[in-house]
XYZ file of C-alpha atoms in Angstrom:
739
model
C -14.244 -11.515 18.730
C -16.720 -9.549 17.155
C -17.105 -9.388 13.360
C -16.348 -5.637 12.955
C -13.269 -6.409 15.562
C -12.181 -9.063 13.258
C -12.615 -6.924 10.163
C -10.179 -3.915 12.030
C -7.919 -6.621 13.341
C -7.134 -8.130 10.030
C -7.473 -4.623 8.134
C -4.713 -3.408 10.313
C -2.306 -6.420 8.858
C -4.211 -5.471 5.377
C -2.338 -1.999 5.611
C 0.759 -2.663 6.983
C 1.292 -5.197 4.823
C 1.220 -3.477 1.592
C 3.714 -4.182 -0.651
C 6.732 -1.735 -1.281
C 6.255 0.056 -5.119
C 8.396 -2.195 -7.184
C 6.731 -4.010 -10.351
C 7.239 -7.740 -10.511
C 7.378 -8.212 -14.193
C 5.038 -11.346 -13.766
C 2.491 -9.292 -12.802
C 2.812 -6.455 -15.492
C 0.957 -7.125 -19.246
C 2.737 -4.511 -21.525
C 0.632 -4.691 -24.637
C 3.481 -2.808 -26.898
C 6.498 -5.230 -25.524
C 6.474 -7.638 -28.759
C 4.025 -5.102 -30.834
C 5.667 -5.124 -34.237
C 3.176 -3.638 -36.640
C 3.626 -5.101 -39.947
C 1.759 -4.971 -43.604
C -1.241 -6.434 -42.060
C -1.547 -3.265 -39.369
C -2.402 -0.625 -42.117
C -3.054 2.611 -40.320
C -0.267 2.205 -37.588
C 3.225 3.511 -37.547
C 5.529 4.025 -34.871
C 6.195 7.797 -34.081
C 7.624 10.190 -31.119
C 6.031 9.460 -28.230
C 4.936 11.300 -24.500
C 8.684 10.483 -23.656
C 11.514 8.265 -25.333
C 11.273 5.739 -22.413
C 8.887 3.343 -24.284
C 7.430 3.076 -28.241
C 4.396 4.763 -29.305
C 2.299 4.443 -32.065
C -0.066 6.282 -34.436
C -3.530 4.875 -34.992
C -5.591 6.467 -38.206
C -7.452 5.706 -40.988
C -10.986 3.954 -41.202
C -10.082 0.138 -41.684
C -7.760 -1.675 -39.687
C -7.142 -5.208 -37.857
C -5.136 -4.586 -35.133
C -5.134 -7.601 -32.762
C -2.210 -9.318 -31.053
C -1.116 -12.770 -32.178
C -3.196 -15.821 -30.726
C -0.196 -17.078 -28.666
C 0.742 -13.271 -27.533
C -2.716 -12.933 -26.583
C -2.959 -16.229 -24.795
C 0.090 -15.393 -22.893
C -1.256 -11.969 -21.364
C -4.762 -13.518 -21.067
C -3.630 -16.168 -18.754
C -2.474 -13.770 -16.262
C -5.636 -11.732 -16.348
C -7.988 -14.890 -16.149
C -9.848 -15.414 -12.996
C -8.390 -11.811 -11.678
C -10.758 -9.468 -9.772
C -8.074 -6.763 -9.269
C -6.040 -5.206 -11.984
C -5.312 -1.952 -13.516
C -5.587 -0.595 -17.269
C -3.208 2.003 -17.835
C -1.954 4.080 -20.970
C -0.702 6.802 -21.974
C -2.464 8.734 -25.051
C -3.226 11.794 -27.593
C -6.575 11.462 -29.185
C -7.923 13.116 -31.728
C -10.868 15.879 -31.142
C -14.472 14.255 -31.232
C -12.787 10.488 -32.143
C -14.719 8.027 -30.172
C -12.639 4.647 -29.983
C -11.331 1.842 -27.852
C -7.951 1.902 -26.321
C -7.969 -2.005 -26.154
C -10.810 -4.504 -26.385
C -10.667 -8.078 -25.060
C -13.839 -10.005 -26.076
C -14.846 -13.402 -27.315
C -18.106 -13.262 -29.912
C -20.729 -10.700 -28.867
C -18.933 -10.694 -24.964
C -16.831 -7.890 -23.825
C -14.389 -9.291 -21.351
C -12.841 -6.183 -20.746
C -12.715 -2.877 -22.793
C -11.414 0.942 -22.158
C -13.346 3.470 -24.595
C -13.312 7.315 -24.896
C -15.939 9.205 -26.529
C -14.915 12.338 -27.863
C -18.514 12.789 -29.167
C -20.298 12.265 -25.715
C -16.948 13.554 -23.641
C -16.859 10.456 -21.626
C -14.578 7.421 -20.430
C -16.329 4.000 -20.602
C -15.129 0.962 -18.754
C -16.934 -2.504 -20.352
C -16.416 -5.542 -18.255
C -18.162 -8.799 -17.775
C -20.044 -9.616 -14.342
C -21.993 -12.756 -12.730
C -24.727 -14.190 -15.186
C -22.462 -13.416 -18.352
C -23.876 -9.856 -18.477
C -21.369 -6.731 -19.324
C -21.405 -4.108 -17.202
C -20.242 -0.643 -18.687
C -19.310 1.912 -16.278
C -19.394 5.868 -17.731
C -16.839 8.262 -16.776
C -17.951 12.012 -17.780
C -14.229 13.314 -18.775
C -13.062 14.808 -22.016
C -9.827 12.853 -23.393
C -10.374 13.489 -27.174
C -8.702 16.689 -26.907
C -5.692 16.493 -28.957
C -3.529 16.740 -25.852
C -1.455 13.972 -23.911
C -3.205 12.278 -20.931
C -1.931 9.619 -18.566
C -4.980 7.621 -18.066
C -5.457 4.815 -15.134
C -8.665 2.514 -14.619
C -8.116 0.729 -11.598
C -10.544 -2.160 -10.422
C -10.161 -3.616 -6.970
C -13.166 -6.043 -6.316
C -16.523 -3.931 -6.695
C -14.231 -0.762 -6.554
C -13.358 1.239 -9.756
C -10.919 4.341 -9.794
C -10.337 6.626 -12.963
C -7.088 8.523 -12.715
C -6.263 10.980 -15.169
C -2.524 12.724 -15.100
C -2.106 11.335 -11.725
C -5.485 13.035 -10.484
C -8.032 10.716 -8.922
C -11.029 11.878 -10.858
C -14.025 9.478 -10.065
C -14.195 6.567 -7.312
C -17.347 4.285 -8.361
C -19.002 1.158 -6.638
C -19.304 -1.545 -9.104
C -20.311 -4.940 -9.718
C -17.597 -7.648 -9.264
C -15.868 -8.490 -12.606
C -15.723 -11.971 -13.902
C -12.588 -12.440 -15.749
C -13.604 -16.310 -16.781
C -11.806 -15.555 -20.278
C -12.209 -18.495 -23.291
C -9.067 -19.855 -24.913
C -9.833 -18.356 -28.329
C -10.571 -14.896 -27.236
C -9.366 -12.106 -28.901
C -7.134 -9.120 -27.923
C -7.680 -5.886 -29.662
C -5.507 -2.805 -29.649
C -7.103 0.745 -30.919
C -10.491 -0.850 -31.902
C -13.056 -2.699 -30.457
C -13.112 -5.517 -33.327
C -12.518 -5.221 -36.817
C -14.953 -2.751 -37.919
C -15.983 -0.699 -34.715
C -14.757 1.783 -32.379
C -11.261 2.798 -34.072
C -9.142 4.817 -31.652
C -7.496 7.939 -33.488
C -4.628 9.158 -32.163
C -1.005 8.423 -30.488
C -0.840 5.300 -27.733
C 2.018 4.527 -25.452
C 2.525 2.458 -22.407
C -0.394 0.453 -23.132
C -0.524 -1.750 -20.139
C -2.710 -4.263 -18.032
C -1.203 -4.952 -14.300
C -2.600 -7.356 -12.388
C -1.656 -6.158 -8.993
C -3.284 -4.094 -6.320
C -2.820 -0.402 -6.972
C -1.334 -0.716 -10.406
C -1.447 3.102 -11.238
C 1.306 3.630 -9.345
C 3.412 2.701 -12.222
C 2.340 6.031 -13.714
C 2.520 8.282 -10.649
C 4.585 6.815 -8.038
C 3.910 9.376 -5.724
C 0.142 8.589 -5.235
C -0.896 7.426 -1.787
C -0.816 3.655 -1.826
C -0.931 2.814 2.068
C -4.659 1.809 2.286
C -5.809 -1.494 1.395
C -8.122 -2.003 -1.510
C -11.434 -2.997 -2.089
C -10.108 -6.467 -3.324
C -8.204 -6.809 -0.192
C -11.476 -6.077 1.865
C -13.480 -8.441 -0.273
C -10.791 -11.340 0.199
C -10.893 -10.373 3.677
C -14.812 -10.921 3.646
C -14.552 -14.427 1.854
C -11.895 -15.300 4.229
C -14.409 -14.784 7.386
C -16.758 -16.729 5.434
C -14.473 -19.482 5.152
C -13.592 -19.350 8.793
C -17.578 -19.654 9.654
C -17.628 -23.267 8.914
C -14.469 -23.964 10.895
C -15.361 -21.914 14.171
C -18.879 -23.623 14.390
C -17.100 -26.803 13.910
C -14.987 -25.986 16.792
C -17.294 -24.669 19.087
C -17.871 -27.590 21.050
C -14.358 -28.466 21.578
C -14.154 -24.580 22.582
C -16.354 -24.964 25.198
C -15.127 -28.233 26.708
C -11.938 -26.163 26.728
C -13.347 -23.349 28.433
C -14.981 -25.877 30.890
C -11.249 -27.363 31.966
C -9.923 -23.931 31.725
C -12.362 -22.746 34.778
C -10.908 -25.383 36.761
C -7.860 -23.480 36.828
C -8.844 -20.591 38.598
C -7.710 -21.568 41.715
C -4.105 -22.270 40.437
C -1.152 -19.769 40.695
C 0.339 -18.958 37.592
C 3.703 -16.844 37.814
C 5.710 -15.480 35.118
C 9.454 -16.611 34.684
C 12.666 -15.397 33.362
C 14.843 -17.010 30.836
C 18.748 -16.131 30.527
C 21.279 -17.713 29.048
C 19.388 -20.766 28.514
C 18.364 -21.040 32.016
C 14.797 -20.530 33.859
C 14.283 -18.833 36.576
C 11.181 -18.402 39.010
C 9.636 -15.323 40.539
C 11.945 -13.664 42.952
C 14.711 -16.133 42.352
C 18.122 -14.062 42.492
C 21.129 -15.330 41.044
C 24.963 -13.595 40.437
C 25.715 -12.935 36.548
C 29.387 -12.155 36.791
C 29.760 -9.055 38.641
C 25.757 -8.459 39.175
C 23.107 -9.502 41.199
C 19.882 -10.479 39.193
C 16.262 -11.103 40.782
C 13.338 -12.424 38.352
C 10.330 -9.789 38.970
C 7.039 -10.465 37.228
C 8.967 -11.910 34.173
C 11.487 -9.366 33.902
C 15.110 -9.532 34.875
C 16.277 -6.681 37.085
C 20.138 -6.641 37.841
C 22.460 -4.372 40.367
C 26.139 -3.882 40.403
C 27.797 -6.366 42.664
C 29.802 -4.671 45.674
C 32.922 -6.865 47.033
C 33.200 -6.840 50.262
C 36.512 -6.098 51.819
C 38.719 -9.309 52.727
C 40.723 -9.448 55.484
C 42.760 -12.931 54.567
C 44.619 -14.919 57.226
C 48.367 -15.344 57.175
C 49.641 -17.421 54.637
C 46.943 -16.218 52.396
C 46.448 -13.142 49.944
C 43.299 -11.933 47.975
C 43.279 -13.096 44.297
C 40.439 -13.333 41.567
C 39.017 -17.104 41.182
C 37.734 -17.969 37.455
C 33.993 -17.500 37.345
C 33.700 -15.163 40.057
C 33.853 -11.414 40.233
C 34.801 -10.729 43.418
C 38.298 -11.868 45.007
C 38.716 -14.485 47.309
C 41.554 -15.696 49.966
C 44.060 -17.882 48.497
C 47.111 -20.036 49.691
C 50.156 -18.116 48.743
C 53.679 -18.953 48.101
C 56.558 -16.713 48.063
C 59.316 -17.038 45.535
C 62.105 -15.145 44.716
C 60.562 -12.080 46.412
C 57.231 -12.660 44.613
C 53.438 -13.381 46.086
C 52.080 -16.492 43.938
C 48.873 -17.713 44.284
C 47.572 -21.238 44.005
C 48.328 -22.902 40.462
C 50.798 -20.184 39.335
C 54.087 -20.909 37.634
C 57.616 -19.828 37.598
C 60.807 -20.577 35.413
C 64.068 -20.358 36.441
C 66.566 -20.310 33.276
C 70.247 -21.152 34.093
C 72.861 -19.434 32.005
C 73.998 -22.927 31.005
C 70.841 -23.107 29.109
C 69.061 -25.454 31.585
C 65.304 -24.511 32.700
C 63.640 -25.536 36.145
C 59.602 -25.070 36.140
C 57.933 -24.526 39.461
C 54.054 -24.489 40.548
C 52.482 -22.936 43.805
C 50.965 -25.604 45.736
C 49.908 -25.692 49.382
C 51.961 -22.863 50.137
C 54.996 -24.536 48.599
C 56.658 -24.355 44.957
C 57.116 -27.767 43.738
C 59.254 -28.641 40.505
C 57.308 -29.855 37.824
C 58.246 -31.430 34.305
C 57.913 -28.942 31.661
C 58.031 -31.328 28.949
C 59.279 -31.241 25.396
C 59.674 -27.869 23.765
C 57.536 -27.508 20.653
C 59.849 -26.526 17.159
C 59.577 -22.574 16.359
C 58.929 -21.538 13.208
C 60.886 -18.107 13.820
C 64.242 -16.633 13.350
C 66.046 -16.846 16.795
C 65.978 -13.000 17.180
C 62.091 -13.145 17.275
C 62.054 -16.093 19.941
C 61.423 -14.792 23.604
C 61.703 -16.304 27.079
C 58.686 -15.583 29.636
C 58.675 -16.085 33.027
C 55.842 -18.982 33.652
C 57.450 -21.615 31.353
C 60.407 -22.987 30.099
C 59.998 -23.179 26.660
C 60.471 -19.825 24.283
C 57.906 -18.822 22.118
C 57.637 -16.411 18.894
C 57.097 -13.162 19.398
C 53.537 -12.166 18.847
C 52.257 -15.542 20.324
C 48.663 -16.166 20.727
C 47.975 -16.431 24.647
C 44.021 -15.917 24.171
C 43.753 -19.278 22.289
C 45.172 -20.820 25.253
C 42.256 -19.712 27.227
C 41.456 -16.405 29.092
C 38.599 -15.158 31.598
C 37.410 -12.348 29.562
C 33.573 -12.302 29.609
C 31.050 -11.211 26.891
C 31.431 -7.634 26.870
C 35.322 -7.843 27.382
C 37.940 -8.558 24.765
C 41.319 -10.755 25.125
C 44.440 -8.585 23.966
C 47.860 -10.438 23.354
C 50.865 -8.624 25.103
C 54.319 -9.879 25.045
C 54.306 -11.953 28.045
C 51.046 -13.179 28.254
C 47.051 -12.763 27.716
C 45.306 -9.602 29.254
C 41.328 -8.202 28.794
C 40.255 -4.586 27.837
C 36.966 -3.335 28.115
C 35.167 -2.832 24.596
C 33.901 0.335 23.194
C 31.080 1.686 25.333
C 31.489 -0.280 28.486
C 33.385 0.266 31.859
C 35.664 -2.158 33.967
C 33.983 -3.368 36.964
C 37.154 -4.924 38.303
C 40.753 -4.024 37.893
C 41.603 -6.874 35.324
C 38.895 -5.576 32.840
C 37.855 -9.384 32.949
C 33.931 -7.967 33.466
C 32.611 -4.953 32.223
C 29.252 -2.761 32.456
C 27.629 -0.833 29.632
C 27.815 2.918 29.789
C 24.731 4.619 29.878
C 25.756 7.647 27.788
C 22.451 9.172 27.640
C 22.090 9.221 31.753
C 25.675 10.251 32.066
C 25.567 12.869 29.327
C 28.187 11.474 27.342
C 26.316 11.555 24.223
C 26.231 13.788 21.032
C 22.328 14.167 20.375
C 21.593 17.654 19.489
C 18.011 19.598 19.290
C 14.769 17.959 17.750
C 16.224 14.258 19.230
C 15.892 11.804 22.134
C 18.928 10.078 23.263
C 18.298 5.978 23.545
C 21.009 3.896 25.298
C 22.004 1.248 23.448
C 24.643 -1.771 24.544
C 28.124 -0.619 24.202
C 26.606 2.915 22.263
C 23.617 5.010 22.160
C 20.665 6.380 19.804
C 19.637 9.565 18.894
C 15.840 9.313 17.893
C 14.245 12.042 15.879
C 11.153 13.430 17.872
C 7.607 13.026 16.060
C 7.637 15.353 13.131
C 11.139 15.688 12.569
C 13.268 13.814 9.958
C 16.980 12.945 10.381
C 19.856 14.774 9.459
C 22.676 13.049 10.425
C 23.489 10.487 13.505
C 23.266 13.032 16.110
C 20.605 15.704 14.616
C 16.748 16.175 13.005
C 15.082 19.003 11.659
C 11.068 19.922 11.064
C 9.494 17.934 8.509
C 7.686 20.382 6.164
C 4.330 18.014 5.637
C 2.572 20.690 3.801
C 5.526 21.297 0.744
C 6.709 17.653 0.996
C 2.764 16.202 0.102
C 2.846 14.262 3.556
C -0.754 15.600 4.102
C -3.793 16.329 1.927
C -6.038 18.986 3.740
C -9.576 19.897 2.924
C -10.164 21.048 -0.608
C -11.276 24.412 1.184
C -8.426 24.472 3.405
C -4.595 25.496 3.302
C -1.873 23.565 4.897
C 0.162 25.509 7.544
C 3.449 23.861 8.954
C 4.276 24.170 12.432
C 7.733 22.701 14.161
C 7.147 19.268 14.188
C 3.343 18.824 13.377
C 0.912 20.931 10.579
C -2.300 22.596 10.898
C -4.863 22.487 8.254
C -6.368 25.910 8.371
C -9.667 26.976 6.221
C -9.618 29.554 3.511
C -11.309 32.744 3.609
C -15.037 32.375 3.278
C -14.860 28.913 5.274
C -14.783 27.969 8.475
C -13.859 24.573 10.371
C -17.123 22.792 11.637
C -15.026 20.307 13.525
C -16.566 17.144 11.748
C -15.494 15.205 9.006
C -17.910 14.562 5.933
C -18.389 11.447 3.872
C -16.021 12.896 1.405
C -13.175 13.777 4.145
C -14.083 17.221 3.974
C -14.144 19.657 7.529
C -14.425 23.401 6.248
C -18.004 24.317 5.687
C -18.946 27.326 3.239
C -19.615 30.567 5.674
C -23.114 31.715 5.004
C -22.297 35.636 5.070
C -25.660 36.680 4.057
C -27.020 35.277 7.056
C -24.181 35.854 9.226
C -24.052 39.889 8.438
C -20.712 39.571 7.112
C -21.462 40.974 3.542
C -20.815 44.586 2.448
C -23.578 44.257 -0.101
C -25.073 47.793 -0.401
C -28.825 48.647 0.752
C -30.740 48.309 -2.883
C -28.911 44.980 -3.770
C -29.573 41.425 -2.346
C -26.919 39.086 -0.885
C -26.718 35.729 -2.225
C -24.436 32.975 -0.780
C -21.781 31.444 -2.917
C -19.503 28.565 -2.174
C -16.727 30.543 -0.641
C -18.046 34.112 -0.573
C -21.660 35.749 -1.326
C -22.506 38.046 -3.890
C -24.589 41.078 -4.459
C -27.280 41.095 -6.988
C -29.685 43.731 -8.102
C -33.597 43.011 -7.407
C -35.596 42.773 -10.207
C -36.902 46.360 -11.479
C -34.331 48.173 -9.689
C -31.345 50.457 -11.382
C -28.526 48.310 -10.677
C -25.607 46.455 -12.804
C -27.819 43.892 -14.777
C -24.806 41.397 -14.180
C -25.470 37.719 -13.728
C -23.863 34.751 -11.772
C -23.363 31.474 -13.914
C -21.470 28.724 -12.449
C -20.193 30.894 -9.519
C -18.718 33.227 -12.403
C -19.821 36.842 -12.755
C -21.200 37.568 -16.246
C -21.646 41.122 -17.541
C -24.922 42.428 -18.584
C -25.348 41.374 -22.465
C -22.607 39.157 -22.597
C -22.729 35.750 -24.704
C -21.289 32.663 -24.078
C -20.605 29.086 -24.915
C -21.378 26.327 -22.074
C -17.831 24.956 -21.197
C -19.715 21.295 -20.807
C -21.849 21.916 -24.050
C -20.331 23.580 -26.970
C -23.831 23.320 -28.780
C -25.473 25.793 -26.342
C -25.258 29.436 -26.079
C -26.117 31.756 -22.942
C -26.597 35.405 -22.601
C -26.961 37.635 -19.653
C -29.880 40.092 -19.802
C -30.707 42.395 -17.051
C -29.705 40.033 -14.085
C -31.701 36.875 -16.071
C -29.484 33.830 -17.536
C -30.755 32.457 -20.738
C -29.689 29.600 -22.551
C -30.458 27.864 -25.725
C -29.320 25.140 -28.384
C -27.492 26.767 -31.365
C -29.877 27.157 -34.273
C -28.971 24.861 -37.140
C -28.791 26.399 -40.476
C -27.532 24.152 -43.115
C -27.472 26.977 -45.679
C -24.544 28.436 -43.723
C -21.216 27.475 -44.810
C -19.925 27.751 -41.654
C -22.270 25.572 -39.413
C -20.614 23.442 -36.935
C -21.450 19.991 -38.159
C -20.806 18.427 -34.224
C -23.859 20.351 -33.447
C -25.631 20.033 -36.489
C -24.953 16.198 -37.648
C -27.986 16.596 -40.167
C -26.436 19.127 -42.024
C -23.737 17.050 -43.137
C -23.897 15.741 -46.869
C -20.857 13.849 -47.088
C -20.836 10.232 -47.992
C -17.498 9.852 -45.700
C -19.606 11.192 -42.747
C -22.167 7.785 -43.089
C -21.889 5.027 -40.473
C -22.517 1.324 -41.047
C -24.925 -0.831 -38.756
C -22.926 -3.169 -36.760
C -24.796 -5.868 -38.972
C -22.911 -4.494 -41.818
C -26.239 -4.015 -43.731
C -27.828 -0.807 -42.993
C -26.532 2.472 -43.724
C -27.009 5.796 -41.229
C -26.507 9.663 -42.353
C -24.408 11.610 -39.633
C -26.940 12.493 -37.008
C -28.766 9.271 -37.030
C -29.505 7.314 -34.009
C -30.558 3.347 -33.335
C -30.274 0.704 -30.583
C -28.605 -2.290 -30.757
C -27.812 -4.770 -27.954
C -28.875 -2.455 -24.933
C -26.897 0.329 -26.612
C -27.606 3.759 -27.957
C -25.877 4.426 -30.674
C -25.326 7.329 -33.036
C -23.260 8.304 -36.232
C -21.576 11.230 -36.145
C -19.140 12.473 -39.538
C -18.486 8.784 -39.937
C -17.661 7.568 -36.998
C -20.173 5.180 -34.706
C -20.439 6.043 -30.762
C -22.421 3.707 -28.785
C -23.390 4.156 -25.044
C -25.594 1.776 -22.365
C -29.373 2.727 -23.005
C -30.469 4.829 -19.832
C -32.582 2.802 -17.232
C -34.043 4.144 -14.257
C -32.589 3.075 -11.063
C -33.831 -0.041 -9.331
C -34.504 0.647 -5.317
C -34.700 -2.738 -3.875
C -33.007 -5.624 -2.428
C -33.835 -8.048 -5.348
C -33.320 -7.312 -9.035
C -32.836 -9.021 -12.323
C -32.853 -8.476 -16.061
C -35.280 -10.020 -17.873
C -34.555 -12.160 -21.013
C -34.994 -9.726 -23.630
C -34.896 -6.536 -21.940
C -31.717 -4.084 -21.053
C -33.102 -2.574 -17.621
C -32.807 -4.081 -14.162
C -36.124 -4.888 -12.825
C -37.386 -5.163 -9.035
C -38.575 -9.156 -7.761
C -39.972 -9.996 -4.888
C -39.141 -13.546 -4.994
C -35.338 -13.464 -3.711
C -34.778 -16.671 -5.184
C -35.435 -15.267 -8.758
C -33.222 -12.469 -8.415
C -29.771 -12.235 -10.285
C -28.387 -9.558 -8.219
C -29.101 -8.910 -4.347
C -28.032 -5.798 -2.210
C -26.727 -7.955 0.782
C -27.536 -6.967 4.228
C -24.577 -8.472 6.463
C -27.124 -8.101 9.444
C -29.580 -10.432 7.657
C -28.310 -14.133 8.137
C -29.555 -17.768 7.508
C -28.745 -20.710 9.317
C -28.074 -23.810 7.375
C -28.896 -27.584 7.864
C -25.927 -27.667 10.257
C -27.169 -24.759 12.297
C -24.327 -22.614 11.305
C -25.087 -19.143 10.589
C -24.595 -17.920 7.184
C -24.005 -14.426 6.242
C -25.879 -12.913 3.253
C -24.164 -13.453 0.076
C -22.390 -16.590 1.421
C -23.074 -19.797 -0.951
C -22.513 -23.579 0.204
C -22.965 -27.198 -1.206
C -25.911 -28.394 0.790
C -25.408 -31.518 2.880
C -25.705 -35.020 1.578
C -25.792 -33.784 -2.043
C -22.959 -33.005 -4.573
C -24.496 -30.580 -7.098
C -27.201 -28.936 -5.048
C -25.965 -25.313 -4.540
C -27.570 -22.988 -1.712
C -27.095 -19.131 -1.108
C -28.118 -16.924 1.634
C -30.264 -13.456 0.099
C -30.872 -11.364 3.122
C -32.058 -14.044 5.082
C -33.782 -16.611 2.209
C -32.259 -19.566 1.418
C -32.139 -20.391 -1.967
C -30.999 -23.777 -3.684
C -30.670 -24.809 -6.870
C -29.049 -28.021 -8.653
C -26.174 -27.339 -10.932
C -26.771 -29.274 -14.336
C -23.349 -29.589 -15.024
C -22.231 -31.099 -11.877
C -24.747 -34.040 -12.786
């Protein structure tokens, strides 16, 4: 099996093996479960939350130290330790312009996991530790600090990070795999980064870390969870690498087995049938009750047995024989005008109370001993006499328990004078005494109650009504169409409308778009119609047609007497209109005769209404000053500085830090030199800390085993030499700790 085929097969198992929603409590880290703020948690108080199902806490003030007790923190961190798949979820309402951490797990200067929201930069930042004890920061441009309630979840699955806000998937990113090697004395802070910085201001509720695939479903159960996670895929790749060793070591055995199997080409292999513990060969026939069966290509095929007419000689009559379907000629005895067959018994009861028992044997009725009668435990009025025995019995006697000839689809019934067979519901008799019965095919005979939009399927003794594809069950016999559009079963292109059809649905592109018949990388298939090039626009002759996403706009050429309106962010702005940018409150734009002009807001510190957010240098208040991380330096509002590869800024008394901007390193082998912040390209693969692995560039180890790029192994003959394949290059190093 090829590598891609292997991935596909295992991927199918992952898809259909996804566990249904229902969170195991052992996988949930509920931060507020045992959270009881006391006097030492100044600035934290319990308040009304987004809902009443759990407690909510208000975080305020500029000085507090909220972290979990050591024992509680270690119990929670033990669940997170060594994991590469988890979700951080929180429901919050953050004050405007506030920049703070919802939770922070760090040891000394190492941040193992931190979720932060910046109201100054309008960003959500996720910090976590990666290989080489480096901290990776993933920045998601999004505004949470708007004093509104939001459900926030950041899902990490190996090298895949996804941000969900209010049950909407906002961003998906490829990130380095997190390394949760958390030391024992790690601190677990809530609502702040440490004792002095990153103070969150606002209300938080339902702060959780879920160590499970797709943990965001706890907030939003309706989100899709059928697909395998990135961590599932990484685990699959790791298993494949482990299987490489096994496959390589067993290749010689497989070759030997293949040689032996080649010798079987001249052998004939037949398919057999197994029925009730008995194996039958190809084309072998047998009788099963009242059916003749044949083994054909491993499948049992049966037909109802047709009994031939009997012409019995004198002194014999047709009668059923145990274990056989058709009647056989049996010797007959005449007794008191009755025709009896071999083995039948009759009792003669005298008025005096005496009884004589006779049995048919060899065409003659012979007297036999009846034996002593058992004691009856019923009133005499309930004692009855029957024809085949001398002893009386109690009414309701269990004749079936004494033995009967009813087969698997026939039930034994107790009558007043003996046992009788009756076919089970859904079966019909194959002979007069109901001892053998066959299934009634209600579907083929039209004896079912299946209605429209269903298909009748016969079952032993009954039938089932199966819904056609695209229909949902109403009751046992009828189905109705599923409205895939309203039920949310499908997600059409963002430029398409879902149209429900009987048994199916259709995604129809909206006006201004057409279906290109192909899916792009992001799953879109509706593309914009260029009305200008296709001649579909209705622009006047004195205007110029400009194509827009899903439409078009007619603009006036420069120098012509037209409206002078402008197009900005696909919106019409009228001539002379002034507006503030949605994503930058400090920039002002205006429309001037069809031209959009934008500039930064002019800071006039003499103006008492100046916006201090846009003009922090105009803020003279001492409360707006900030303290450096070392606690020794003071910065005024608007000042910036760099600390530990973070660009920091003081704004109205709050410090906000973000990663230093680095140019992209477009190469296969990369490292961060000591004392620097940005990744650089290197030519020596063995110096690289990060590798852009190419799965097609493999290595061959000392055993001749092929290794994929990114795989590692202990060198043969050593205990402490670890080798790694880096895009076709083998790099080995000695582990000092191992020595």
